[in-house]
Amino acid sequence: MRSIHYIQHIAASLNEGIAVPVTVNPRLRYGDGTCNALTGALALHPVYLDEEQASDMHLQAALLHELGHAHDGLFVVALKILLICAAFWVAMMSMSFAAHSVAPVLLGLIPVMGACGLAWLVTLGREARADTWARARMADFDVYKHLPGEV
């Protein structure tokens, strides 16, 4: 069995020596992982703790894919813009309650809807960009991208 400390060490070595917080989340689907785009924290399925189910190469492919999400600057910028627009809209809602008018809410909805559209467009190629980032760092990425038992 691999330890979380060992996986964090592998993740840091794949991330040019920068430490990466890695946790295990049993609620993920088999072989899945997630990346928090704002913090860079990774979560992997517990299958990656078992060396018999997931080889070191499978672990590296999964970590590289998730690190690809963390290094996807386009998605991070879109997410920050979305959060800023949501905060702006909340401010407009509070102004509308104070002014007893619906106009600020409707005006504030325009940039929020634009940011939602932008975020949706950016997420369309998110998985492909993460795979491209991982392929550039692992020659056999496509061979090890999926675990042997994964459909």
mmCIF file with all atom_site columns, C-alpha atoms in Angstrom:
data_model
loop_
_atom_site.group_PDB
_atom_site.id
_atom_site.type_symbol
_atom_site.label_atom_id
_atom_site.label_alt_id
_atom_site.label_comp_id
_atom_site.label_asym_id
_atom_site.label_entity_id
_atom_site.label_seq_id
_atom_site.pdbx_PDB_ins_code
_atom_site.Cartn_x
_atom_site.Cartn_y
_atom_site.Cartn_z
_atom_site.occupancy
_atom_site.B_iso_or_equiv
_atom_site.pdbx_formal_charge
_atom_site.auth_seq_id
_atom_site.auth_comp_id
_atom_site.auth_asym_id
_atom_site.auth_atom_id
_atom_site.pdbx_PDB_model_num
ATOM 1   C CA . MET A 1 1   ? 0.000   0.000  0.000   1.00 0.00 ? 1   MET A CA 1
ATOM 2   C CA . ARG A 1 2   ? 1.179   3.472  -0.888  1.00 0.00 ? 2   ARG A CA 1
ATOM 3   C CA . SER A 1 3   ? 0.996   6.229  1.666   1.00 0.00 ? 3   SER A CA 1
ATOM 4   C CA . ILE A 1 4   ? -0.401  9.697  1.070   1.00 0.00 ? 4   ILE A CA 1
ATOM 5   C CA . HIS A 1 5   ? 3.040   11.044 1.931   1.00 0.00 ? 5   HIS A CA 1
ATOM 6   C CA . TYR A 1 6   ? 4.584   8.948  -0.862  1.00 0.00 ? 6   TYR A CA 1
ATOM 7   C CA . ILE A 1 7   ? 1.924   10.144 -3.350  1.00 0.00 ? 7   ILE A CA 1
ATOM 8   C CA . GLN A 1 8   ? 2.521   13.768 -2.306  1.00 0.00 ? 8   GLN A CA 1
ATOM 9   C CA . HIS A 1 9   ? 6.249   13.250 -2.875  1.00 0.00 ? 9   HIS A CA 1
ATOM 10  C CA . ILE A 1 10  ? 5.589   11.862 -6.389  1.00 0.00 ? 10  ILE A CA 1
ATOM 11  C CA . ALA A 1 11  ? 3.199   14.743 -7.133  1.00 0.00 ? 11  ALA A CA 1
ATOM 12  C CA . ALA A 1 12  ? 5.786   17.317 -6.027  1.00 0.00 ? 12  ALA A CA 1
ATOM 13  C CA . SER A 1 13  ? 8.463   15.710 -8.199  1.00 0.00 ? 13  SER A CA 1
ATOM 14  C CA . LEU A 1 14  ? 6.098   15.809 -11.191 1.00 0.00 ? 14  LEU A CA 1
ATOM 15  C CA . ASN A 1 15  ? 5.251   19.440 -10.377 1.00 0.00 ? 15  ASN A CA 1
ATOM 16  C CA . GLU A 1 16  ? 8.864   20.656 -10.677 1.00 0.00 ? 16  GLU A CA 1
ATOM 17  C CA . GLY A 1 17  ? 9.495   20.309 -6.947  1.00 0.00 ? 17  GLY A CA 1
ATOM 18  C CA . ILE A 1 18  ? 6.515   22.391 -5.850  1.00 0.00 ? 18  ILE A CA 1
ATOM 19  C CA . ALA A 1 19  ? 4.617   20.690 -3.020  1.00 0.00 ? 19  ALA A CA 1
ATOM 20  C CA . VAL A 1 20  ? 1.091   19.620 -3.865  1.00 0.00 ? 20  VAL A CA 1
ATOM 21  C CA . PRO A 1 21  ? -1.546  18.723 -1.262  1.00 0.00 ? 21  PRO A CA 1
ATOM 22  C CA . VAL A 1 22  ? -3.006  15.321 -2.160  1.00 0.00 ? 22  VAL A CA 1
ATOM 23  C CA . THR A 1 23  ? -5.884  13.589 -0.412  1.00 0.00 ? 23  THR A CA 1
ATOM 24  C CA . VAL A 1 24  ? -7.902  10.444 -1.031  1.00 0.00 ? 24  VAL A CA 1
ATOM 25  C CA . ASN A 1 25  ? -11.625 10.745 -1.670  1.00 0.00 ? 25  ASN A CA 1
ATOM 26  C CA . PRO A 1 26  ? -13.585 7.459  -1.715  1.00 0.00 ? 26  PRO A CA 1
ATOM 27  C CA . ARG A 1 27  ? -16.639 9.231  -3.159  1.00 0.00 ? 27  ARG A CA 1
ATOM 28  C CA . LEU A 1 28  ? -14.905 9.612  -6.527  1.00 0.00 ? 28  LEU A CA 1
ATOM 29  C CA . ARG A 1 29  ? -15.617 7.120  -9.282  1.00 0.00 ? 29  ARG A CA 1
ATOM 30  C CA . TYR A 1 30  ? -13.100 4.322  -9.835  1.00 0.00 ? 30  TYR A CA 1
ATOM 31  C CA . GLY A 1 31  ? -9.842  5.741  -11.117 1.00 0.00 ? 31  GLY A CA 1
ATOM 32  C CA . ASP A 1 32  ? -10.937 9.355  -10.928 1.00 0.00 ? 32  ASP A CA 1
ATOM 33  C CA . GLY A 1 33  ? -9.201  12.333 -9.468  1.00 0.00 ? 33  GLY A CA 1
ATOM 34  C CA . THR A 1 34  ? -10.041 15.984 -9.011  1.00 0.00 ? 34  THR A CA 1
ATOM 35  C CA . CYS A 1 35  ? -8.115  19.215 -8.822  1.00 0.00 ? 35  CYS A CA 1
ATOM 36  C CA . ASN A 1 36  ? -9.175  22.366 -7.044  1.00 0.00 ? 36  ASN A CA 1
ATOM 37  C CA . ALA A 1 37  ? -8.224  24.956 -9.646  1.00 0.00 ? 37  ALA A CA 1
ATOM 38  C CA . LEU A 1 38  ? -7.905  27.767 -7.100  1.00 0.00 ? 38  LEU A CA 1
ATOM 39  C CA . THR A 1 39  ? -5.715  25.974 -4.527  1.00 0.00 ? 39  THR A CA 1
ATOM 40  C CA . GLY A 1 40  ? -4.060  23.287 -6.679  1.00 0.00 ? 40  GLY A CA 1
ATOM 41  C CA . ALA A 1 41  ? -5.042  20.586 -4.171  1.00 0.00 ? 41  ALA A CA 1
ATOM 42  C CA . LEU A 1 42  ? -5.546  17.132 -5.685  1.00 0.00 ? 42  LEU A CA 1
ATOM 43  C CA . ALA A 1 43  ? -7.873  14.347 -4.592  1.00 0.00 ? 43  ALA A CA 1
ATOM 44  C CA . LEU A 1 44  ? -7.504  10.800 -5.897  1.00 0.00 ? 44  LEU A CA 1
ATOM 45  C CA . HIS A 1 45  ? -9.649  7.686  -5.674  1.00 0.00 ? 45  HIS A CA 1
ATOM 46  C CA . PRO A 1 46  ? -8.373  5.210  -3.032  1.00 0.00 ? 46  PRO A CA 1
ATOM 47  C CA . VAL A 1 47  ? -7.504  2.714  -5.792  1.00 0.00 ? 47  VAL A CA 1
ATOM 48  C CA . TYR A 1 48  ? -4.241  4.648  -6.272  1.00 0.00 ? 48  TYR A CA 1
ATOM 49  C CA . LEU A 1 49  ? -3.135  3.618  -2.781  1.00 0.00 ? 49  LEU A CA 1
ATOM 50  C CA . ASP A 1 50  ? -3.054  -0.038 -3.897  1.00 0.00 ? 50  ASP A CA 1
ATOM 51  C CA . GLU A 1 51  ? 0.043   -0.881 -5.940  1.00 0.00 ? 51  GLU A CA 1
ATOM 52  C CA . GLU A 1 52  ? -1.589  -4.045 -7.319  1.00 0.00 ? 52  GLU A CA 1
ATOM 53  C CA . GLN A 1 53  ? -4.551  -2.168 -8.826  1.00 0.00 ? 53  GLN A CA 1
ATOM 54  C CA . ALA A 1 54  ? -2.647  0.921  -9.983  1.00 0.00 ? 54  ALA A CA 1
ATOM 55  C CA . SER A 1 55  ? 0.990   0.752  -11.029 1.00 0.00 ? 55  SER A CA 1
ATOM 56  C CA . ASP A 1 56  ? 3.394   3.616  -10.430 1.00 0.00 ? 56  ASP A CA 1
ATOM 57  C CA . MET A 1 57  ? 2.951   4.595  -14.086 1.00 0.00 ? 57  MET A CA 1
ATOM 58  C CA . HIS A 1 58  ? -0.853  4.734  -13.678 1.00 0.00 ? 58  HIS A CA 1
ATOM 59  C CA . LEU A 1 59  ? -0.382  6.876  -10.562 1.00 0.00 ? 59  LEU A CA 1
ATOM 60  C CA . GLN A 1 60  ? 1.950   9.234  -12.423 1.00 0.00 ? 60  GLN A CA 1
ATOM 61  C CA . ALA A 1 61  ? -0.479  9.525  -15.344 1.00 0.00 ? 61  ALA A CA 1
ATOM 62  C CA . ALA A 1 62  ? -3.350  10.364 -12.967 1.00 0.00 ? 62  ALA A CA 1
ATOM 63  C CA . LEU A 1 63  ? -1.261  12.917 -11.081 1.00 0.00 ? 63  LEU A CA 1
ATOM 64  C CA . LEU A 1 64  ? -0.016  14.527 -14.296 1.00 0.00 ? 64  LEU A CA 1
ATOM 65  C CA . HIS A 1 65  ? -3.558  14.816 -15.632 1.00 0.00 ? 65  HIS A CA 1
ATOM 66  C CA . GLU A 1 66  ? -4.777  16.474 -12.434 1.00 0.00 ? 66  GLU A CA 1
ATOM 67  C CA . LEU A 1 67  ? -1.704  18.737 -12.320 1.00 0.00 ? 67  LEU A CA 1
ATOM 68  C CA . GLY A 1 68  ? -2.577  19.691 -15.892 1.00 0.00 ? 68  GLY A CA 1
ATOM 69  C CA . HIS A 1 69  ? -5.816  21.118 -14.529 1.00 0.00 ? 69  HIS A CA 1
ATOM 70  C CA . ALA A 1 70  ? -3.864  23.085 -11.902 1.00 0.00 ? 70  ALA A CA 1
ATOM 71  C CA . HIS A 1 71  ? -1.618  24.505 -14.642 1.00 0.00 ? 71  HIS A CA 1
ATOM 72  C CA . ASP A 1 72  ? -4.538  25.411 -16.915 1.00 0.00 ? 72  ASP A CA 1
ATOM 73  C CA . GLY A 1 73  ? -4.251  29.186 -16.644 1.00 0.00 ? 73  GLY A CA 1
ATOM 74  C CA . LEU A 1 74  ? -7.230  29.783 -18.920 1.00 0.00 ? 74  LEU A CA 1
ATOM 75  C CA . PHE A 1 75  ? -9.580  27.910 -16.603 1.00 0.00 ? 75  PHE A CA 1
ATOM 76  C CA . VAL A 1 76  ? -8.183  29.524 -13.449 1.00 0.00 ? 76  VAL A CA 1
ATOM 77  C CA . VAL A 1 77  ? -8.635  33.016 -14.903 1.00 0.00 ? 77  VAL A CA 1
ATOM 78  C CA . ALA A 1 78  ? -12.200 32.220 -16.031 1.00 0.00 ? 78  ALA A CA 1
ATOM 79  C CA . LEU A 1 79  ? -13.029 30.841 -12.596 1.00 0.00 ? 79  LEU A CA 1
ATOM 80  C CA . LYS A 1 80  ? -11.697 33.971 -10.890 1.00 0.00 ? 80  LYS A CA 1
ATOM 81  C CA . ILE A 1 81  ? -13.671 36.189 -13.263 1.00 0.00 ? 81  ILE A CA 1
ATOM 82  C CA . LEU A 1 82  ? -16.796 34.157 -12.480 1.00 0.00 ? 82  LEU A CA 1
ATOM 83  C CA . LEU A 1 83  ? -16.248 34.576 -8.731  1.00 0.00 ? 83  LEU A CA 1
ATOM 84  C CA . ILE A 1 84  ? -15.669 38.317 -9.095  1.00 0.00 ? 84  ILE A CA 1
ATOM 85  C CA . CYS A 1 85  ? -18.854 38.697 -11.163 1.00 0.00 ? 85  CYS A CA 1
ATOM 86  C CA . ALA A 1 86  ? -20.845 36.691 -8.635  1.00 0.00 ? 86  ALA A CA 1
ATOM 87  C CA . ALA A 1 87  ? -19.576 38.961 -5.840  1.00 0.00 ? 87  ALA A CA 1
ATOM 88  C CA . PHE A 1 88  ? -20.461 41.978 -7.981  1.00 0.00 ? 88  PHE A CA 1
ATOM 89  C CA . TRP A 1 89  ? -23.984 40.640 -8.483  1.00 0.00 ? 89  TRP A CA 1
ATOM 90  C CA . VAL A 1 90  ? -24.413 40.051 -4.741  1.00 0.00 ? 90  VAL A CA 1
ATOM 91  C CA . ALA A 1 91  ? -23.356 43.676 -4.168  1.00 0.00 ? 91  ALA A CA 1
ATOM 92  C CA . MET A 1 92  ? -25.903 44.800 -6.759  1.00 0.00 ? 92  MET A CA 1
ATOM 93  C CA . MET A 1 93  ? -28.599 42.744 -5.010  1.00 0.00 ? 93  MET A CA 1
ATOM 94  C CA . SER A 1 94  ? -27.844 44.428 -1.696  1.00 0.00 ? 94  SER A CA 1
ATOM 95  C CA . MET A 1 95  ? -28.006 47.821 -3.402  1.00 0.00 ? 95  MET A CA 1
ATOM 96  C CA . SER A 1 96  ? -31.369 46.930 -4.917  1.00 0.00 ? 96  SER A CA 1
ATOM 97  C CA . PHE A 1 97  ? -32.750 45.980 -1.504  1.00 0.00 ? 97  PHE A CA 1
ATOM 98  C CA . ALA A 1 98  ? -31.480 49.244 -0.068  1.00 0.00 ? 98  ALA A CA 1
ATOM 99  C CA . ALA A 1 99  ? -32.881 51.300 -2.968  1.00 0.00 ? 99  ALA A CA 1
ATOM 100 C CA . HIS A 1 100 ? -36.110 49.256 -3.231  1.00 0.00 ? 100 HIS A CA 1
ATOM 101 C CA . SER A 1 101 ? -35.455 48.873 -6.952  1.00 0.00 ? 101 SER A CA 1
ATOM 102 C CA . VAL A 1 102 ? -34.878 45.862 -9.184  1.00 0.00 ? 102 VAL A CA 1
ATOM 103 C CA . ALA A 1 103 ? -32.753 47.782 -11.716 1.00 0.00 ? 103 ALA A CA 1
ATOM 104 C CA . PRO A 1 104 ? -29.359 47.141 -10.029 1.00 0.00 ? 104 PRO A CA 1
ATOM 105 C CA . VAL A 1 105 ? -30.056 43.395 -9.937  1.00 0.00 ? 105 VAL A CA 1
ATOM 106 C CA . LEU A 1 106 ? -30.942 43.322 -13.611 1.00 0.00 ? 106 LEU A CA 1
ATOM 107 C CA . LEU A 1 107 ? -27.886 45.413 -14.522 1.00 0.00 ? 107 LEU A CA 1
ATOM 108 C CA . GLY A 1 108 ? -25.663 43.226 -12.367 1.00 0.00 ? 108 GLY A CA 1
ATOM 109 C CA . LEU A 1 109 ? -27.006 40.106 -14.040 1.00 0.00 ? 109 LEU A CA 1
ATOM 110 C CA . ILE A 1 110 ? -25.458 41.088 -17.399 1.00 0.00 ? 110 ILE A CA 1
ATOM 111 C CA . PRO A 1 111 ? -21.784 40.600 -16.401 1.00 0.00 ? 111 PRO A CA 1
ATOM 112 C CA . VAL A 1 112 ? -22.668 37.505 -14.359 1.00 0.00 ? 112 VAL A CA 1
ATOM 113 C CA . MET A 1 113 ? -24.353 35.874 -17.352 1.00 0.00 ? 113 MET A CA 1
ATOM 114 C CA . GLY A 1 114 ? -21.393 36.855 -19.537 1.00 0.00 ? 114 GLY A CA 1
ATOM 115 C CA . ALA A 1 115 ? -18.980 35.291 -17.057 1.00 0.00 ? 115 ALA A CA 1
ATOM 116 C CA . CYS A 1 116 ? -21.092 32.125 -16.905 1.00 0.00 ? 116 CYS A CA 1
ATOM 117 C CA . GLY A 1 117 ? -20.982 31.881 -20.694 1.00 0.00 ? 117 GLY A CA 1
ATOM 118 C CA . LEU A 1 118 ? -17.225 32.423 -20.696 1.00 0.00 ? 118 LEU A CA 1
ATOM 119 C CA . ALA A 1 119 ? -16.708 29.801 -17.982 1.00 0.00 ? 119 ALA A CA 1
ATOM 120 C CA . TRP A 1 120 ? -18.835 27.320 -19.923 1.00 0.00 ? 120 TRP A CA 1
ATOM 121 C CA . LEU A 1 121 ? -16.812 27.900 -23.105 1.00 0.00 ? 121 LEU A CA 1
ATOM 122 C CA . VAL A 1 122 ? -13.535 27.467 -21.225 1.00 0.00 ? 122 VAL A CA 1
ATOM 123 C CA . THR A 1 123 ? -14.641 24.183 -19.618 1.00 0.00 ? 123 THR A CA 1
ATOM 124 C CA . LEU A 1 124 ? -15.325 22.637 -23.030 1.00 0.00 ? 124 LEU A CA 1
ATOM 125 C CA . GLY A 1 125 ? -11.645 21.970 -23.697 1.00 0.00 ? 125 GLY A CA 1
ATOM 126 C CA . ARG A 1 126 ? -10.514 21.579 -20.093 1.00 0.00 ? 126 ARG A CA 1
ATOM 127 C CA . GLU A 1 127 ? -9.949  17.804 -20.156 1.00 0.00 ? 127 GLU A CA 1
ATOM 128 C CA . ALA A 1 128 ? -8.136  17.954 -23.496 1.00 0.00 ? 128 ALA A CA 1
ATOM 129 C CA . ARG A 1 129 ? -5.834  20.719 -22.208 1.00 0.00 ? 129 ARG A CA 1
ATOM 130 C CA . ALA A 1 130 ? -5.012  18.679 -19.080 1.00 0.00 ? 130 ALA A CA 1
ATOM 131 C CA . ASP A 1 131 ? -4.226  15.624 -21.235 1.00 0.00 ? 131 ASP A CA 1
ATOM 132 C CA . THR A 1 132 ? -2.016  17.724 -23.535 1.00 0.00 ? 132 THR A CA 1
ATOM 133 C CA . TRP A 1 133 ? -0.108  19.090 -20.540 1.00 0.00 ? 133 TRP A CA 1
ATOM 134 C CA . ALA A 1 134 ? 0.371   15.545 -19.191 1.00 0.00 ? 134 ALA A CA 1
ATOM 135 C CA . ARG A 1 135 ? 1.432   14.133 -22.601 1.00 0.00 ? 135 ARG A CA 1
ATOM 136 C CA . ALA A 1 136 ? 4.204   16.721 -22.817 1.00 0.00 ? 136 ALA A CA 1
ATOM 137 C CA . ARG A 1 137 ? 5.639   15.366 -19.545 1.00 0.00 ? 137 ARG A CA 1
ATOM 138 C CA . MET A 1 138 ? 5.023   11.601 -19.942 1.00 0.00 ? 138 MET A CA 1
ATOM 139 C CA . ALA A 1 139 ? 5.719   9.813  -23.210 1.00 0.00 ? 139 ALA A CA 1
ATOM 140 C CA . ASP A 1 140 ? 3.417   6.848  -22.464 1.00 0.00 ? 140 ASP A CA 1
ATOM 141 C CA . PHE A 1 141 ? 0.614   8.933  -20.970 1.00 0.00 ? 141 PHE A CA 1
ATOM 142 C CA . ASP A 1 142 ? -2.075  7.510  -23.266 1.00 0.00 ? 142 ASP A CA 1
ATOM 143 C CA . VAL A 1 143 ? -1.067  3.943  -22.343 1.00 0.00 ? 143 VAL A CA 1
ATOM 144 C CA . TYR A 1 144 ? -1.412  4.576  -18.602 1.00 0.00 ? 144 TYR A CA 1
ATOM 145 C CA . LYS A 1 145 ? -4.218  7.147  -18.637 1.00 0.00 ? 145 LYS A CA 1
ATOM 146 C CA . HIS A 1 146 ? -6.835  4.562  -17.640 1.00 0.00 ? 146 HIS A CA 1
ATOM 147 C CA . LEU A 1 147 ? -6.504  1.856  -15.000 1.00 0.00 ? 147 LEU A CA 1
ATOM 148 C CA . PRO A 1 148 ? -6.668  -1.769 -16.241 1.00 0.00 ? 148 PRO A CA 1
ATOM 149 C CA . GLY A 1 149 ? -10.148 -2.371 -14.737 1.00 0.00 ? 149 GLY A CA 1
ATOM 150 C CA . GLU A 1 150 ? -11.568 0.962  -15.917 1.00 0.00 ? 150 GLU A CA 1
ATOM 151 C CA . VAL A 1 151 ? -14.225 1.000  -18.608 1.00 0.00 ? 151 VAL A CA 1
#
